[in-house]
């Protein structure tokens, strides 16, 4: 047998070798004091900087770190050499370059590091989803380690976009209290012309299985949904919601969230963010100056006004914990969602369903904040990365040329009135726009559950604003089994009136999101008459009566894990007053309590040990309602009380 060709090379150039090189010319700008007192690592760092090609005469400039979630390898013309996991991190290297050049032009020295992120859209329905939420904590740890590993760093620019990478970046910046930092959100992708958006297109499989679309249509729509190569999705899912929350926290410059990836206005934001970081460092303002109880309040208020993803119920407490602030609890979210009107008409909430880039042109976060300011709902004294308070930023925005010109641009490009995208409170009431999240109780959720009540189809909500559902349970212990029934057209198919119960995918299993199922229910013609109950979570773009985070989870002995096929479940959700219940009504509480767990409750065979460890650590630290964080004090206390092996 002849050896394979790749064992060696036929290229003679590989033997053009040398063992020595001249090295950089010049001298390090060291002083006697520096040599006597500085750690060896600081001095050797200068040597390595020169070795990488930095001008030795400029090595004593202020050093700043640029971190990002960049993925893939782009050629200079933008074509792919190696693909990234998703469009959201495909172009953020351009933001890094813009920020770095700005720092350099002002005499600073930029460093760059990367922690790429996965894509929930890519892993939906696969075992890759078992790593999705746990990845967030891992990435935050690595980001923080990278920051600490550059001890001469004077400040951090954090650039990120999507579902887990952006929350991880915010957790890392929040935990870096003694340095200034600025968050640069990576923006959004454009709508594709004559195409479905990136939420709806994820359901072509289910719709084709039911004969609702043709193969040729599925192939075309699936190909063209991403209107541009970079940026997060076109809807107010987790990625866009996290961008909005980051700006509302004061970590980003005004009107940074939801910028169209690749556009000049997007690159300009990175350049100005670098300037803002240097100004913060000069003033001695650190991240601890920005992230306060007031900024956390503002972020939650803005989240409610946008109708943001329910996944931020996991991420905002995690950011607060990293910053050393009190973690908001369900009652805080419930109170603010009752007080704050939803003002943004955006996918998936509607009613008209504008795209995120259109929300940006309509004024984005600062435009929404003008209305919230006038309602007295914001803490205007909160400091932001501009070095000014939120109130001062809004005074600038209100009279800015940027605001006026972008509103005109939205009308010019799409014929859309900005005031139809971001509504006044009066117009929002007239349009029947209800607040975002309802927290539920009941004998199936004794510790709580939630639903994105804005997204329930209006056709199944009564004139009194109450969604009512009563139907038999169809219990599934895996997402694969559930989606098979959703796609089926045979006797095992999910039917209108059913209550689809997906159990055993809570935090103990990594809390994977279930968008494959929830999106199919939205876009199938009869899906709006099916309710979903799960101890897992779902995408920020999920719609319908999708009730998640049901606690206790099945693996913790929760009553959801004791349901059987045919049990009658009753759901009532008051979408106006934001109250609701979820109960099994065909058996009494005592009988339910004595039932053994369902035989369908089975561990995922591919559950990684990494995720099992994450599950144990976050459970000790407060569980999903506490943000799925690692609380070091609680974990250490538990370990010291454990018996010796």
Coordinates of C-alpha atoms in Angstrom, one line a residue:
X1 CA 0.0 0.0 0.0
X2 CA 1.4 3.4 -1.0
X3 CA 1.5 6.1 1.7
X4 CA -1.1 8.9 1.5
X5 CA 0.0 12.1 -0.3
X6 CA -0.4 14.3 2.7
X7 CA 2.4 12.5 4.6
X8 CA 4.8 15.0 3.1
X9 CA 5.0 17.9 0.7
X10 CA 6.3 18.2 -2.8
X11 CA 6.8 21.9 -2.4
X12 CA 10.6 22.7 -2.3
X13 CA 10.0 26.0 -0.7
X14 CA 9.3 24.3 2.6
X15 CA 13.1 23.8 3.0
X16 CA 13.9 27.5 2.8
X17 CA 14.6 27.7 6.6
X18 CA 16.7 29.7 9.0
X19 CA 17.3 29.5 12.8
X20 CA 18.1 33.1 13.5
X21 CA 16.6 36.5 12.6
X22 CA 17.7 40.0 13.3
X23 CA 14.9 41.0 15.6
X24 CA 13.3 44.4 16.0
X25 CA 15.5 47.4 15.8
X26 CA 15.5 50.2 18.3
X27 CA 15.4 50.3 22.1
X28 CA 12.7 49.8 24.8
X29 CA 11.7 53.0 26.5
X30 CA 12.8 51.7 29.9
X31 CA 14.0 53.9 32.7
X32 CA 16.2 53.0 35.7
X33 CA 13.1 53.2 38.0
X34 CA 11.1 50.9 35.8
X35 CA 13.9 48.3 35.7
X36 CA 14.4 48.5 39.4
X37 CA 10.7 48.3 40.5
X38 CA 8.5 46.8 37.7
X39 CA 7.6 43.1 37.6
X40 CA 9.5 41.1 35.1
X41 CA 6.3 40.4 33.3
X42 CA 5.7 44.1 32.6
X43 CA 9.1 44.5 31.1
X44 CA 8.9 41.3 29.1
X45 CA 5.6 42.5 27.8
X46 CA 7.3 45.4 26.2
X47 CA 9.7 43.0 24.6
X48 CA 6.9 41.0 23.1
X49 CA 5.1 44.1 21.9
X50 CA 8.2 45.1 20.0
X51 CA 8.5 41.6 18.7
X52 CA 5.0 41.8 17.3
X53 CA 6.0 44.9 15.4
X54 CA 4.9 47.8 17.5
X55 CA 7.2 50.8 17.2
X56 CA 9.4 50.7 20.3
X57 CA 9.3 54.5 20.7
X58 CA 5.6 54.3 21.3
X59 CA 5.5 51.4 23.8
X60 CA 4.6 53.5 26.8
X61 CA 1.2 54.5 25.5
X62 CA -1.9 53.7 27.5
X63 CA -2.9 50.1 26.9
X64 CA -6.5 49.1 26.2
X65 CA -8.1 45.7 25.5
X66 CA -10.6 45.0 22.8
X67 CA -12.5 41.8 23.4
X68 CA -15.0 40.3 21.0
X69 CA -17.0 37.2 20.0
X70 CA -15.6 37.2 16.5
X71 CA -16.0 34.0 14.5
X72 CA -15.0 32.7 11.1
X73 CA -12.2 33.8 8.8
X74 CA -13.1 36.6 6.3
X75 CA -11.0 37.4 3.3
X76 CA -10.2 41.2 2.8
X77 CA -13.1 41.4 0.3
X78 CA -15.5 39.9 2.9
X79 CA -15.8 36.5 1.3
X80 CA -15.6 33.5 3.6
X81 CA -12.3 31.6 4.0
X82 CA -13.8 29.7 6.9
X83 CA -17.4 30.2 8.1
X84 CA -18.4 31.5 11.5
X85 CA -21.1 29.9 13.5
X86 CA -23.5 32.7 12.7
X87 CA -23.9 36.1 11.0
X88 CA -23.9 37.9 14.4
X89 CA -20.1 37.4 14.9
X90 CA -19.1 37.3 11.2
X91 CA -18.4 41.0 10.8
X92 CA -17.5 42.2 14.4
X93 CA -13.8 42.0 13.5
X94 CA -14.4 45.2 11.5
X95 CA -15.7 46.9 14.6
X96 CA -12.5 45.8 16.4
X97 CA -10.4 47.2 13.7
X98 CA -12.2 50.5 13.7
X99 CA -11.9 50.8 17.5
X100 CA -8.2 49.8 17.4
X101 CA -7.2 52.3 14.8
X102 CA -9.0 55.0 16.8
X103 CA -7.0 54.1 19.9
X104 CA -3.8 54.0 18.0
X105 CA -4.4 57.4 16.4
X106 CA -4.7 58.9 19.9
X107 CA -1.4 57.4 21.1
X108 CA -2.8 54.4 22.9
X109 CA -1.9 50.8 22.3
X110 CA -4.7 48.4 21.5
X111 CA -4.7 44.7 22.3
X112 CA -7.3 42.2 21.0
X113 CA -8.7 38.9 22.3
X114 CA -11.5 36.7 21.1
X115 CA -14.0 34.2 22.6
X116 CA -16.2 33.1 19.8
X117 CA -19.9 32.1 20.5
X118 CA -22.3 29.4 19.3
X119 CA -25.6 30.0 17.6
X120 CA -28.9 29.0 19.2
X121 CA -30.5 29.0 15.7
X122 CA -27.9 26.5 14.5
X123 CA -28.2 24.2 17.5
X124 CA -32.0 24.2 17.9
X125 CA -33.3 20.6 17.9
X126 CA -29.8 19.2 18.2
X127 CA -27.6 18.1 21.1
X128 CA -25.6 21.2 20.6
X129 CA -28.3 23.1 22.5
X130 CA -27.2 21.3 25.7
X131 CA -24.2 23.6 25.7
X132 CA -26.0 26.8 24.9
X133 CA -26.8 28.4 28.2
X134 CA -23.9 26.9 30.1
X135 CA -21.6 28.4 27.4
X136 CA -22.6 31.9 28.7
X137 CA -21.0 31.3 32.1
X138 CA -17.9 29.7 30.6
X139 CA -17.3 32.6 28.2
X140 CA -17.8 35.2 30.9
X141 CA -15.1 33.5 33.0
X142 CA -12.7 33.4 30.0
X143 CA -13.4 37.0 29.2
X144 CA -12.6 38.0 32.8
X145 CA -9.5 35.9 32.8
X146 CA -8.3 37.6 29.6
X147 CA -8.8 41.0 31.1
X148 CA -6.9 40.1 34.2
X149 CA -4.2 38.5 32.1
X150 CA -3.3 41.9 30.7
X151 CA -2.3 43.6 34.0
X152 CA -1.3 46.8 32.2
X153 CA -4.8 47.2 30.7
X154 CA -6.3 50.7 31.4
X155 CA -9.8 49.8 30.0
X156 CA -11.9 47.4 27.9
X157 CA -14.0 47.6 24.7
X158 CA -16.4 44.7 24.6
X159 CA -17.8 43.8 21.2
X160 CA -20.5 41.2 20.9
X161 CA -23.9 40.5 19.4
X162 CA -25.9 37.4 19.9
X163 CA -27.8 35.2 22.4
X164 CA -25.1 34.0 24.8
X165 CA -22.0 35.9 23.6
X166 CA -23.4 39.3 24.4
X167 CA -24.8 38.4 27.9
X168 CA -21.4 36.8 28.6
X169 CA -19.6 40.0 27.6
X170 CA -21.8 42.1 29.8
X171 CA -21.2 39.7 32.7
X172 CA -17.5 40.0 32.1
X173 CA -17.5 43.8 32.0
X174 CA -19.8 44.0 35.0
X175 CA -17.3 41.8 36.9
X176 CA -14.4 44.1 36.0
X177 CA -15.4 46.8 38.4
X178 CA -12.1 48.7 38.7
X179 CA -11.6 49.4 35.0
X180 CA -13.6 51.6 32.6
X181 CA -15.4 49.6 29.9
X182 CA -17.6 50.4 26.9
X183 CA -19.9 47.8 25.3
X184 CA -20.2 47.9 21.5
X185 CA -23.2 45.9 20.3
X186 CA -22.5 44.1 17.0
X187 CA -25.7 45.2 15.3
X188 CA -28.4 43.5 13.2
X189 CA -28.8 42.0 9.8
X190 CA -30.9 43.6 7.2
X191 CA -34.3 42.3 5.9
X192 CA -33.9 40.4 2.7
X193 CA -36.1 41.6 -0.1
X194 CA -39.1 39.4 -1.1
X195 CA -38.1 36.9 1.7
X196 CA -39.2 35.6 5.0
X197 CA -37.5 36.9 8.1
X198 CA -35.0 34.8 10.1
X199 CA -37.6 33.8 12.6
X200 CA -40.2 32.5 10.3
X201 CA -37.7 30.8 8.0
X202 CA -36.7 28.5 10.8
X203 CA -40.1 26.8 10.4
X204 CA -39.9 25.7 6.8
X205 CA -39.4 22.1 7.8
X206 CA -42.6 22.0 9.9
X207 CA -44.6 23.9 7.3
X208 CA -43.4 21.6 4.5
X209 CA -44.2 18.5 6.5
X210 CA -47.8 19.8 6.7
X211 CA -48.0 20.5 3.0
X212 CA -48.4 24.3 3.7
X213 CA -45.4 25.2 1.4
X214 CA -43.8 23.7 -1.6
X215 CA -40.2 22.3 -1.7
X216 CA -39.1 25.0 -4.1
X217 CA -40.4 27.8 -1.9
X218 CA -38.7 26.3 1.2
X219 CA -35.4 26.1 -0.7
X220 CA -35.6 29.7 -1.9
X221 CA -36.7 31.2 1.4
X222 CA -34.2 29.2 3.3
X223 CA -31.4 30.5 1.1
X224 CA -32.1 34.2 1.1
X225 CA -33.5 35.1 4.6
X226 CA -30.3 36.8 5.8
X227 CA -30.4 40.1 4.0
X228 CA -26.8 41.0 4.8
X229 CA -23.8 38.8 5.9
X230 CA -23.4 40.2 9.4
X231 CA -25.4 41.1 12.5
X232 CA -27.9 39.5 14.8
X233 CA -31.4 38.5 13.7
X234 CA -34.1 40.9 12.5
X235 CA -36.5 40.4 15.4
X236 CA -36.6 41.4 19.1
X237 CA -35.3 38.0 20.3
X238 CA -32.6 37.4 22.8
X239 CA -29.8 38.9 20.7
X240 CA -31.6 42.2 20.0
X241 CA -33.0 42.4 23.5
X242 CA -29.5 42.0 25.0
X243 CA -28.3 44.9 22.8
X244 CA -31.2 47.1 24.1
X245 CA -30.5 46.1 27.7
X246 CA -26.8 46.8 27.3
X247 CA -27.5 50.3 26.1
X248 CA -30.1 50.9 28.8
X249 CA -27.6 49.9 31.4
X250 CA -25.5 52.8 30.3
X251 CA -22.7 50.5 29.0
X252 CA -23.1 51.6 25.4
X253 CA -23.2 55.0 23.7
X254 CA -26.7 56.4 23.0
X255 CA -28.3 54.8 20.0
X256 CA -25.7 52.0 19.7
X257 CA -28.1 49.0 19.9
X258 CA -29.6 47.5 16.7
X259 CA -27.3 49.3 14.2
X260 CA -27.2 47.7 10.8
X261 CA -24.0 45.6 10.6
X262 CA -21.5 46.7 7.9
X263 CA -23.0 50.2 7.5
X264 CA -20.9 53.4 8.0
X265 CA -23.0 54.3 11.0
X266 CA -22.2 51.0 12.6
X267 CA -18.4 51.5 12.1
X268 CA -18.7 55.0 13.3
X269 CA -20.2 53.7 16.6
X270 CA -17.0 51.6 17.2
X271 CA -14.7 54.6 16.7
X272 CA -16.7 56.8 19.0
X273 CA -16.9 54.0 21.6
X274 CA -13.1 53.9 21.6
X275 CA -13.0 57.7 22.2
X276 CA -15.5 57.3 25.0
X277 CA -13.3 54.6 26.7
X278 CA -10.3 56.9 26.7
X279 CA -12.3 59.7 28.1
X280 CA -13.7 57.5 30.9
X281 CA -10.1 56.4 31.8
X282 CA -8.9 59.9 31.9
X283 CA -11.8 60.9 34.3
X284 CA -11.2 57.9 36.5
X285 CA -14.7 56.5 35.9
X286 CA -14.9 52.7 36.1
X287 CA -17.6 50.2 35.3
X288 CA -18.7 50.3 38.9
X289 CA -19.6 53.9 38.4
X290 CA -21.9 52.9 35.6
X291 CA -23.6 49.7 36.8
X292 CA -25.7 50.7 39.8
X293 CA -29.2 50.0 41.1
X294 CA -30.4 52.9 39.1
X295 CA -29.0 51.6 35.8
X296 CA -30.3 48.1 36.5
X297 CA -33.8 49.6 37.1
X298 CA -33.5 51.5 33.7
X299 CA -32.6 48.3 31.9
X300 CA -35.6 46.4 33.2
X301 CA -37.9 49.3 32.4
X302 CA -36.6 49.6 28.8
X303 CA -36.8 45.8 28.4
X304 CA -40.5 45.9 29.2
X305 CA -41.1 48.9 26.9
X306 CA -39.5 47.0 24.0
X307 CA -41.2 43.7 24.7
X308 CA -37.9 42.0 25.1
X309 CA -37.0 38.3 25.3
X310 CA -37.9 36.2 28.3
X311 CA -34.3 35.0 28.3
X312 CA -33.3 38.3 29.8
X313 CA -34.9 37.0 33.0
X314 CA -31.9 34.8 33.1
X315 CA -29.3 37.3 31.9
X316 CA -30.1 40.5 33.8
X317 CA -29.8 38.8 37.2
X318 CA -26.5 37.3 36.0
X319 CA -25.2 40.8 35.1
X320 CA -26.4 42.2 38.4
X321 CA -24.6 39.4 40.3
X322 CA -21.4 40.0 38.4
X323 CA -21.6 43.7 39.3
X324 CA -22.2 42.9 43.0
X325 CA -25.8 44.3 42.8
X326 CA -28.9 42.7 44.2
X327 CA -30.3 40.2 41.6
X328 CA -33.8 41.1 40.5
X329 CA -36.5 38.5 41.3
X330 CA -39.7 37.5 39.6
X331 CA -41.7 40.0 41.7
X332 CA -39.5 42.9 40.4
X333 CA -40.1 41.9 36.8
X334 CA -43.8 41.5 37.4
X335 CA -44.1 44.9 39.0
X336 CA -42.3 46.7 36.3
X337 CA -44.1 44.9 33.5
X338 CA -47.4 46.1 35.1
X339 CA -46.1 49.7 35.3
X340 CA -44.4 50.0 32.0
X341 CA -46.3 50.2 28.7
X342 CA -45.0 48.4 25.7
X343 CA -44.1 51.0 23.1
X344 CA -42.2 49.2 20.3
X345 CA -44.0 47.5 17.4
X346 CA -41.4 44.9 16.4
X347 CA -41.1 41.3 15.4
X348 CA -42.3 39.0 17.0
X349 CA -44.7 41.0 19.1
X350 CA -46.4 43.2 16.6
X351 CA -49.0 44.3 15.9
X352 CA -47.4 45.4 12.6
X353 CA -44.1 43.5 13.1
X354 CA -41.4 46.0 12.1
X355 CA -37.8 44.7 11.9
X356 CA -35.0 45.7 14.3
X357 CA -33.2 47.8 11.8
X358 CA -36.4 49.8 11.4
X359 CA -36.5 50.3 15.1
X360 CA -33.0 51.6 15.0
X361 CA -33.9 54.2 12.3
X362 CA -37.0 55.1 14.3
X363 CA -34.7 56.1 17.2
X364 CA -34.0 52.9 19.0
X365 CA -33.3 52.9 22.8
X366 CA -33.0 56.7 23.3
X367 CA -36.3 57.4 21.5
X368 CA -38.1 54.9 23.7
X369 CA -36.4 56.4 26.7
X370 CA -37.8 59.9 25.8
X371 CA -41.3 58.5 26.3
X372 CA -40.3 56.6 29.5
X373 CA -38.7 59.8 30.8
X374 CA -41.9 61.8 30.3
X375 CA -43.8 59.1 32.2
X376 CA -41.4 59.4 35.1
X377 CA -40.3 55.8 34.9
X378 CA -36.5 56.2 34.5
X379 CA -33.7 57.0 37.0
X380 CA -32.3 60.0 35.0
X381 CA -29.4 60.4 37.4
X382 CA -27.8 57.1 36.3
X383 CA -24.3 57.7 34.9
X384 CA -23.4 56.3 31.4
X385 CA -20.3 55.7 29.4
X386 CA -20.6 59.2 27.9
X387 CA -19.5 60.5 31.3
X388 CA -22.9 62.2 31.5
X389 CA -26.1 61.1 33.2
X390 CA -28.9 59.4 31.3
X391 CA -31.0 62.6 31.6
X392 CA -28.2 64.7 30.0
X393 CA -27.9 62.1 27.1
X394 CA -31.7 62.3 26.5
X395 CA -31.6 66.1 26.3
X396 CA -28.9 65.8 23.6
X397 CA -30.9 63.1 21.7
X398 CA -34.1 65.0 21.7
X399 CA -32.6 67.9 19.7
X400 CA -30.0 66.0 17.7
X401 CA -29.5 66.1 14.0
X402 CA -29.0 62.3 14.1
X403 CA -32.5 61.7 15.4
X404 CA -34.2 63.9 12.8
X405 CA -32.2 62.6 9.8
X406 CA -32.7 58.9 10.7
X407 CA -36.5 59.4 11.1
X408 CA -36.5 61.0 7.6
X409 CA -34.4 58.1 6.3
X410 CA -36.9 55.6 7.5
X411 CA -39.7 57.4 5.7
X412 CA -37.5 57.7 2.6
X413 CA -36.4 54.1 2.5
X414 CA -39.5 52.2 3.6
X415 CA -42.3 54.7 3.7
X416 CA -42.7 54.2 7.4
X417 CA -43.5 56.8 10.0
X418 CA -41.1 56.5 13.0
X419 CA -44.0 57.2 15.4
X420 CA -45.7 54.0 14.1
X421 CA -42.6 51.9 15.1
X422 CA -42.0 53.5 18.5
X423 CA -45.3 54.6 19.8
X424 CA -46.3 57.2 22.3
X425 CA -48.1 55.7 25.4
X426 CA -51.4 57.1 24.1
X427 CA -51.0 55.5 20.6
X428 CA -49.8 52.3 22.2
X429 CA -53.0 52.0 24.3
X430 CA -55.1 52.8 21.2
X431 CA -53.3 50.0 19.3
X432 CA -54.1 47.5 22.1
X433 CA -50.4 46.8 22.9
X434 CA -50.1 44.9 26.1
X435 CA -47.1 44.6 28.4
X436 CA -44.6 41.9 27.8
X437 CA -44.2 39.1 30.4
X438 CA -46.8 37.5 32.7
X439 CA -45.7 35.4 35.6
X440 CA -48.0 32.5 36.5
X441 CA -48.7 30.3 39.4
X442 CA -50.8 27.1 39.8
X443 CA -50.6 23.5 40.9
X444 CA -48.3 22.8 37.9
X445 CA -46.0 25.7 38.7
X446 CA -45.9 26.1 42.5
X447 CA -42.7 28.0 42.3
X448 CA -43.7 30.0 39.2
X449 CA -43.6 30.1 35.4
X450 CA -43.7 32.8 32.8
X451 CA -45.1 33.5 29.3
X452 CA -44.4 36.2 26.8
X453 CA -48.0 37.3 26.8
X454 CA -47.5 40.0 24.1
X455 CA -46.9 37.2 21.6
X456 CA -50.1 35.2 22.1
X457 CA -52.1 35.3 18.9
X458 CA -54.9 37.8 19.3
X459 CA -57.4 35.5 17.7
X460 CA -57.3 33.2 20.8
X461 CA -57.5 36.1 23.3
X462 CA -61.0 37.0 24.6
X463 CA -62.6 40.5 24.3
X464 CA -61.7 40.8 28.0
X465 CA -58.0 40.4 27.3
X466 CA -57.9 36.9 28.8
X467 CA -56.4 33.8 27.1
X468 CA -58.2 30.6 28.1
X469 CA -57.2 27.1 27.2
X470 CA -58.5 23.8 28.5
X471 CA -57.3 20.6 26.9
X472 CA -55.7 17.2 27.2
X473 CA -52.0 16.9 28.0
X474 CA -49.7 15.4 25.4
X475 CA -46.5 14.6 27.4
X476 CA -43.1 14.4 25.8
X477 CA -39.7 13.8 27.5
X478 CA -37.6 15.0 24.6
X479 CA -37.8 17.8 22.0
X480 CA -37.2 15.3 19.3
X481 CA -40.4 13.4 20.2
X482 CA -42.3 16.6 20.5
X483 CA -41.3 18.0 17.1
X484 CA -42.0 14.7 15.5
X485 CA -45.6 14.9 16.8
X486 CA -45.9 18.6 15.7
X487 CA -44.7 17.7 12.2
X488 CA -46.8 14.5 11.9
X489 CA -49.9 14.3 9.9
X490 CA -50.9 10.9 11.2
X491 CA -52.8 9.7 14.3
X492 CA -50.0 10.8 16.6
X493 CA -50.1 14.4 15.5
X494 CA -50.6 17.3 17.8
X495 CA -54.1 18.6 17.4
X496 CA -55.8 22.0 18.1
X497 CA -56.9 22.1 21.7
X498 CA -54.0 19.9 22.9
X499 CA -51.7 20.9 25.7
X500 CA -48.1 20.0 24.6
X501 CA -46.1 19.2 27.7
X502 CA -42.3 19.1 27.2
X503 CA -40.7 18.0 30.5
X504 CA -37.2 17.2 31.7
X505 CA -35.4 20.0 29.8
X506 CA -35.0 22.4 32.7
X507 CA -31.7 23.5 34.3
X508 CA -30.6 19.9 35.2
X509 CA -30.4 19.2 31.5
X510 CA -28.7 22.5 30.6
X511 CA -32.1 24.3 30.0
X512 CA -32.1 24.1 26.2
X513 CA -34.4 26.4 24.3
X514 CA -37.3 24.9 22.4
X515 CA -37.7 27.3 19.5
X516 CA -37.9 24.4 17.0
X517 CA -41.2 23.5 18.7
X518 CA -42.6 27.0 19.6
X519 CA -41.9 28.5 16.2
X520 CA -43.6 25.6 14.4
X521 CA -46.7 26.2 16.6
X522 CA -46.7 29.9 15.6
X523 CA -46.5 29.4 11.9
X524 CA -48.6 26.3 11.4
X525 CA -52.2 27.2 10.6
X526 CA -53.6 25.4 13.6
X527 CA -50.7 25.9 16.0
X528 CA -52.2 28.9 17.7
X529 CA -54.8 26.6 19.3
X530 CA -52.1 24.5 21.0
X531 CA -50.6 25.5 24.3
X532 CA -47.1 24.6 25.4
X533 CA -45.8 23.9 28.9
X534 CA -42.2 23.3 29.6
X535 CA -39.6 23.4 32.4
X536 CA -37.2 24.6 29.8
X537 CA -36.9 27.9 28.1
X538 CA -37.6 29.2 24.6
X539 CA -36.2 31.7 22.2
X540 CA -36.9 35.3 22.6
X541 CA -38.8 35.2 19.3
X542 CA -41.2 32.5 20.4
X543 CA -44.8 33.3 20.2
X544 CA -48.1 31.8 21.2
X545 CA -49.2 30.5 24.6
X546 CA -45.7 29.1 25.4
X547 CA -45.3 28.8 29.1
X548 CA -41.7 28.1 30.2
X549 CA -39.4 28.1 33.2
X550 CA -42.0 26.0 35.1
X551 CA -40.7 25.4 38.6
X552 CA -39.8 23.1 40.2
X553 CA -38.5 21.3 37.1
X554 CA -39.4 17.7 36.4
X555 CA -36.0 16.5 37.5
X556 CA -36.5 18.2 40.9
X557 CA -39.8 16.4 41.4
X558 CA -41.9 19.1 40.0
X559 CA -45.6 18.3 39.3
X560 CA -45.0 18.9 35.6
X561 CA -43.1 15.6 35.6
X562 CA -46.1 13.7 37.0
X563 CA -48.5 14.6 34.2
X564 CA -49.8 11.8 32.0
X565 CA -51.3 11.9 28.5
X566 CA -55.0 12.8 28.7
X567 CA -54.8 14.8 31.9
X568 CA -56.8 18.0 31.5
X569 CA -54.9 21.2 31.9
X570 CA -56.5 24.6 32.3
X571 CA -54.6 27.8 31.5
X572 CA -55.8 31.4 32.1
X573 CA -53.6 34.4 31.2
X574 CA -54.8 37.9 31.8
X575 CA -52.7 39.8 29.2
X576 CA -53.8 43.2 30.5
X577 CA -53.3 42.8 34.2
X578 CA -50.4 40.3 33.7
X579 CA -51.6 37.5 36.0
X580 CA -52.3 33.9 35.2
X581 CA -52.6 30.3 36.4
X582 CA -51.7 26.9 35.0
X583 CA -53.3 23.9 36.6
X584 CA -54.2 20.3 36.1
X585 CA -57.9 20.0 36.8
X586 CA -58.7 16.4 36.1
X587 CA -57.2 15.0 39.3
X588 CA -56.9 16.4 42.8
X589 CA -53.7 17.8 44.3
X590 CA -53.2 14.8 46.6
X591 CA -53.5 12.3 43.8
X592 CA -51.0 14.3 41.7
X593 CA -48.6 14.5 44.6
X594 CA -48.7 10.7 45.1
X595 CA -48.1 9.9 41.5
X596 CA -44.7 8.6 40.5
X597 CA -42.7 10.6 38.0
X598 CA -43.6 10.0 34.3
X599 CA -41.7 7.2 32.6
X600 CA -41.1 9.7 29.8
X601 CA -38.8 11.7 32.1
X602 CA -35.4 10.4 30.8
X603 CA -32.0 12.0 30.8
X604 CA -30.6 13.1 27.5
X605 CA -28.1 10.4 26.4
X606 CA -25.7 13.0 25.2
X607 CA -25.7 15.3 28.2
X608 CA -22.1 16.5 28.5
X609 CA -20.3 16.3 31.9
X610 CA -19.5 20.0 31.4
X611 CA -23.2 20.8 31.4
X612 CA -23.9 18.5 34.4
X613 CA -21.2 20.5 36.4
X614 CA -22.8 23.8 35.2
X615 CA -26.2 22.5 36.4
X616 CA -25.0 21.6 39.8
X617 CA -23.1 24.8 40.4
X618 CA -26.0 27.1 39.2
X619 CA -28.5 25.1 41.2
X620 CA -26.6 25.8 44.4
X621 CA -26.4 29.5 43.4
X622 CA -30.1 30.2 43.1
X623 CA -31.2 28.3 40.0
X624 CA -32.8 29.7 36.9
X625 CA -34.8 32.4 38.7
X626 CA -31.4 33.6 40.1
X627 CA -29.9 33.9 36.6
X628 CA -28.1 30.5 36.5
X629 CA -24.9 32.1 37.9
X630 CA -22.0 30.7 39.9
X631 CA -22.2 32.2 43.4
X632 CA -18.7 31.5 44.7
X633 CA -19.6 32.0 48.4
X634 CA -22.6 29.7 48.3
X635 CA -20.7 27.0 46.3
X636 CA -17.7 27.1 48.7
X637 CA -20.0 27.0 51.7
X638 CA -21.8 23.9 50.3
X639 CA -18.5 22.2 49.5
X640 CA -17.1 22.7 53.0
X641 CA -20.3 21.2 54.5
X642 CA -20.0 18.1 52.2
X643 CA -18.8 14.9 53.8
X644 CA -15.3 13.7 52.9
X645 CA -15.2 11.1 50.1

